[in-house]
GROMACS .gro file of C-alpha atoms in nm:
model
  208
    1MET     CA    1   1.538  -3.511   1.270
    2SER     CA    2   1.791  -3.642   1.028
    3ARG     CA    3   2.133  -3.392   1.019
    4THR     CA    4   2.225  -3.510   0.657
    5PRO     CA    5   2.049  -3.379   0.333
    6ARG     CA    6   1.778  -3.618   0.224
    7LEU     CA    7   1.634  -3.720  -0.126
    8HIS     CA    8   1.277  -3.587  -0.182
    9PRO     CA    9   1.038  -3.756  -0.442
   10ASP     CA   10   1.071  -3.464  -0.698
   11GLY     CA   11   1.438  -3.621  -0.724
   12LEU     CA   12   1.610  -3.295  -0.567
   13THR     CA   13   1.806  -3.363  -0.254
   14ARG     CA   14   1.755  -3.113   0.043
   15CYS     CA   15   1.873  -2.974   0.371
   16PRO     CA   16   1.669  -3.229   0.621
   17TRP     CA   17   1.518  -2.935   0.813
   18PRO     CA   18   1.196  -2.850   0.584
   19GLY     CA   19   1.081  -3.212   0.622
   20ASP     CA   20   0.791  -3.249   0.386
   21ASP     CA   21   0.602  -2.944   0.463
   22PRO     CA   22   0.512  -2.809   0.148
   23LEU     CA   23   0.549  -2.421   0.273
   24TYR     CA   24   0.906  -2.526   0.446
   25VAL     CA   25   1.036  -2.667   0.125
   26ALA     CA   26   0.911  -2.399  -0.097
   27TYR     CA   27   1.082  -2.154   0.125
   28HIS     CA   28   1.390  -2.373   0.153
   29ASP     CA   29   1.458  -2.379  -0.237
   30THR     CA   30   1.310  -2.018  -0.300
   31GLU     CA   31   1.396  -1.795  -0.027
   32TRP     CA   32   1.631  -1.909   0.222
   33GLY     CA   33   1.993  -1.854   0.142
   34VAL     CA   34   1.936  -1.638  -0.162
   35PRO     CA   35   2.110  -1.295  -0.142
   36GLU     CA   36   1.863  -0.991  -0.021
   37TYR     CA   37   2.003  -0.631  -0.077
   38ASP     CA   38   1.643  -0.461  -0.022
   39ASP     CA   39   1.668  -0.248   0.253
   40ARG     CA   40   1.298  -0.288   0.359
   41ALA     CA   41   1.243  -0.667   0.354
   42LEU     CA   42   1.597  -0.707   0.551
   43TYR     CA   43   1.442  -0.543   0.795
   44GLU     CA   44   1.120  -0.742   0.774
   45LYS     CA   45   1.300  -1.024   0.784
   46LEU     CA   46   1.543  -0.922   1.093
   47ILE     CA   47   1.193  -0.815   1.288
   48LEU     CA   48   1.089  -1.160   1.231
   49ASP     CA   49   1.359  -1.349   1.304
   50GLY     CA   50   1.329  -1.187   1.642
   51PHE     CA   51   0.977  -1.280   1.686
   52GLN     CA   52   1.093  -1.613   1.638
   53ALA     CA   53   1.323  -1.622   1.928
   54GLY     CA   54   1.232  -1.942   2.160
   55LEU     CA   55   1.017  -2.081   1.839
   56SER     CA   56   1.074  -2.247   1.548
   57TRP     CA   57   1.101  -2.054   1.232
   58ILE     CA   58   0.788  -2.281   1.059
   59THR     CA   59   0.585  -2.129   1.340
   60ILE     CA   60   0.684  -1.774   1.220
   61LEU     CA   61   0.648  -1.853   0.839
   62ARG     CA   62   0.274  -1.993   0.851
   63LYS     CA   63   0.187  -1.651   1.022
   64ARG     CA   64   0.409  -1.427   0.802
   65ASP     CA   65   0.107  -1.301   0.579
   66ASN     CA   66  -0.079  -1.212   0.898
   67PHE     CA   67   0.258  -1.060   1.036
   68ARG     CA   68   0.298  -0.837   0.717
   69LYS     CA   69  -0.112  -0.730   0.764
   70ALA     CA   70  -0.086  -0.652   1.100
   71PHE     CA   71   0.258  -0.466   1.065
   72ASP     CA   72   0.167  -0.261   0.776
   73ASP     CA   73   0.390  -0.439   0.538
   74PHE     CA   74   0.700  -0.353   0.754
   75GLN     CA   75   0.714  -0.024   0.620
   76PRO     CA   76   0.957   0.130   0.889
   77GLU     CA   77   0.838   0.487   0.832
   78LYS     CA   78   0.457   0.355   0.957
   79ILE     CA   79   0.616   0.113   1.234
   80ALA     CA   80   0.809   0.418   1.413
   81ARG     CA   81   0.487   0.608   1.457
   82TYR     CA   82   0.296   0.308   1.622
   83ASN     CA   83   0.145   0.436   1.932
   84ALA     CA   84  -0.012   0.293   2.228
   85LYS     CA   85  -0.355   0.208   2.052
   86LYS     CA   86  -0.185   0.031   1.781
   87VAL     CA   87   0.045  -0.166   2.040
   88HIS     CA   88  -0.296  -0.270   2.190
   89ALA     CA   89  -0.450  -0.384   1.872
   90LEU     CA   90  -0.131  -0.605   1.817
   91MET     CA   91  -0.139  -0.743   2.147
   92ASN     CA   92  -0.510  -0.840   2.034
   93ASP     CA   93  -0.412  -1.025   1.688
   94ALA     CA   94  -0.432  -1.372   1.748
   95GLY     CA   95  -0.286  -1.411   1.378
   96ILE     CA   96   0.072  -1.303   1.488
   97VAL     CA   97   0.301  -1.378   1.810
   98ARG     CA   98   0.159  -1.143   2.083
   99ASN     CA   99   0.486  -1.060   2.268
  100ARG     CA  100   0.454  -0.697   2.406
  101ALA     CA  101   0.889  -0.683   2.444
  102LYS     CA  102   0.902  -0.815   2.063
  103ILE     CA  103   0.639  -0.575   1.961
  104ASP     CA  104   0.803  -0.280   2.120
  105GLY     CA  105   1.148  -0.420   1.994
  106ALA     CA  106   1.000  -0.379   1.636
  107ILE     CA  107   0.912  -0.015   1.674
  108LEU     CA  108   1.241   0.069   1.819
  109SER     CA  109   1.404  -0.107   1.573
  110ALA     CA  110   1.225   0.093   1.278
  111LYS     CA  111   1.327   0.417   1.441
  112SER     CA  112   1.708   0.291   1.435
  113TYR     CA  113   1.628   0.181   1.043
  114LEU     CA  114   1.526   0.499   1.000
  115GLU     CA  115   1.804   0.687   1.112
  116ILE     CA  116   2.039   0.430   0.894
  117MET     CA  117   1.888   0.545   0.604
  118GLU     CA  118   1.868   0.894   0.656
  119LYS     CA  119   2.215   0.974   0.773
  120GLY     CA  120   2.373   0.718   0.593
  121PRO     CA  121   2.504   0.448   0.492
  122GLY     CA  122   2.154   0.258   0.456
  123PHE     CA  123   2.029  -0.051   0.623
  124SER     CA  124   2.153  -0.314   0.291
  125GLN     CA  125   2.495  -0.162   0.248
  126LEU     CA  126   2.571  -0.124   0.653
  127LEU     CA  127   2.483  -0.489   0.653
  128TRP     CA  128   2.684  -0.631   0.353
  129ASP     CA  129   2.963  -0.396   0.415
  130PHE     CA  130   3.069  -0.684   0.658
  131LEU     CA  131   3.076  -0.902   0.375
  132ASP     CA  132   3.246  -0.689   0.150
  133GLY     CA  133   2.858  -0.748  -0.019
  134ARG     CA  134   2.955  -1.093  -0.121
  135PRO     CA  135   2.824  -1.377   0.064
  136LYS     CA  136   3.048  -1.605   0.247
  137VAL     CA  137   2.974  -1.940   0.101
  138ASN     CA  138   3.007  -2.251   0.376
  139HIS     CA  139   3.114  -2.614   0.278
  140PHE     CA  140   2.925  -2.835   0.551
  141LYS     CA  141   2.802  -3.192   0.518
  142THR     CA  142   2.579  -3.205   0.813
  143THR     CA  143   2.354  -2.987   1.026
  144ALA     CA  144   2.584  -3.093   1.288
  145SER     CA  145   2.852  -2.882   1.190
  146VAL     CA  146   2.633  -2.553   1.108
  147PRO     CA  147   2.717  -2.315   1.424
  148ALA     CA  148   2.468  -2.135   1.602
  149SER     CA  149   2.679  -1.812   1.619
  150THR     CA  150   3.002  -1.699   1.476
  151PRO     CA  151   3.249  -1.387   1.572
  152LEU     CA  152   3.103  -1.225   1.238
  153SER     CA  153   2.731  -1.258   1.371
  154VAL     CA  154   2.866  -1.134   1.707
  155GLN     CA  155   3.015  -0.829   1.538
  156ILE     CA  156   2.713  -0.736   1.362
  157SER     CA  157   2.480  -0.798   1.687
  158LYS     CA  158   2.714  -0.558   1.897
  159ASP     CA  159   2.698  -0.272   1.596
  160LEU     CA  160   2.270  -0.326   1.598
  161SER     CA  161   2.248  -0.304   1.895
  162SER     CA  162   2.495  -0.015   1.949
  163ARG     CA  163   2.243   0.135   1.688
  164GLY     CA  164   1.906   0.084   1.888
  165PHE     CA  165   1.816  -0.216   1.734
  166LYS     CA  166   1.612  -0.472   1.965
  167PHE     CA  167   1.641  -0.879   1.966
  168VAL     CA  168   1.943  -0.905   1.757
  169GLY     CA  169   2.159  -1.104   1.970
  170PRO     CA  170   2.421  -1.302   1.791
  171THR     CA  171   2.223  -1.636   1.732
  172ILE     CA  172   1.911  -1.415   1.580
  173VAL     CA  173   2.164  -1.249   1.367
  174TYR     CA  174   2.309  -1.533   1.246
  175ALA     CA  175   1.976  -1.690   1.165
  176PHE     CA  176   1.922  -1.378   0.973
  177MET     CA  177   2.228  -1.427   0.776
  178GLN     CA  178   2.156  -1.744   0.679
  179ALA     CA  179   1.809  -1.663   0.578
  180THR     CA  180   1.922  -1.357   0.373
  181GLY     CA  181   2.217  -1.502   0.181
  182MET     CA  182   2.485  -1.320   0.384
  183VAL     CA  183   2.623  -1.651   0.437
  184ASN     CA  184   2.542  -2.001   0.218
  185ASP     CA  185   2.468  -2.243   0.488
  186HIS     CA  186   2.280  -2.503   0.241
  187LEU     CA  187   2.470  -2.874   0.264
  188VAL     CA  188   2.714  -2.875   0.036
  189ASP     CA  189   2.497  -3.226  -0.115
  190CYS     CA  190   2.172  -2.984  -0.094
  191HIS     CA  191   2.081  -2.885  -0.422
  192CYS     CA  192   2.042  -2.543  -0.351
  193HIS     CA  193   2.415  -2.499  -0.232
  194ALA     CA  194   2.545  -2.455  -0.573
  195THR     CA  195   2.264  -2.228  -0.670
  196CYS     CA  196   2.104  -2.032  -0.425
  197GLY     CA  197   2.399  -1.764  -0.469
  198LYS     CA  198   2.304  -1.690  -0.825
  199THR     CA  199   1.936  -1.672  -0.765
  200GLN     CA  200   1.779  -1.337  -0.827
  201ARG     CA  201   1.519  -1.291  -0.560
  202LYS     CA  202   1.173  -1.156  -0.685
  203PRO     CA  203   1.021  -0.831  -0.574
  204ARG     CA  204   0.725  -0.927  -0.351
  205LEU     CA  205   0.382  -0.767  -0.403
  206LYS     CA  206   0.272  -0.598  -0.086
  207VAL     CA  207  -0.016  -0.725   0.118
  208LYS     CA  208  -0.346  -0.483   0.047
   0.00000   0.00000   0.00000
């Protein structure tokens, strides 16, 4: 795969990684790198990034709606109460990634999330306080320059791990930071680089 931005038929230059996959291109244009401040949405993305470990993100993206249905729309209050019967049902759900350690990790992370929400400072504030509330804007020209982790992702990883979160290693955390706009890692010539920090995420309709 190319490491430099590429011009698409619609006349827009994009980072190379979404290729020509319509779902991936839409995700790149409307979600990736757009600052996310909603507590629950941040929890969902962190859990999905944990499920991505060892897989490609497009694999998770294609299953995301199935994940939302299987995991009660990623409501931590419900996930924290999952019992053995529910875990068994998830392990038999072909629509998601069936990994027992990751499912158990989502449950433990939900409990940690609820503790942060109840005792402070709140999940979004906890994360964004590491950046004083503002995205870090990088100016990379090729994907070869984009790091897999940074000292800050290591710091956040350690903090989340100490609070009981699972599957929050430095590389997973950095991918999470990129996706939720804590860092802007769109390549400088990508049409999203200048605008994603100014974009407002649209509230998502809940899965029924």
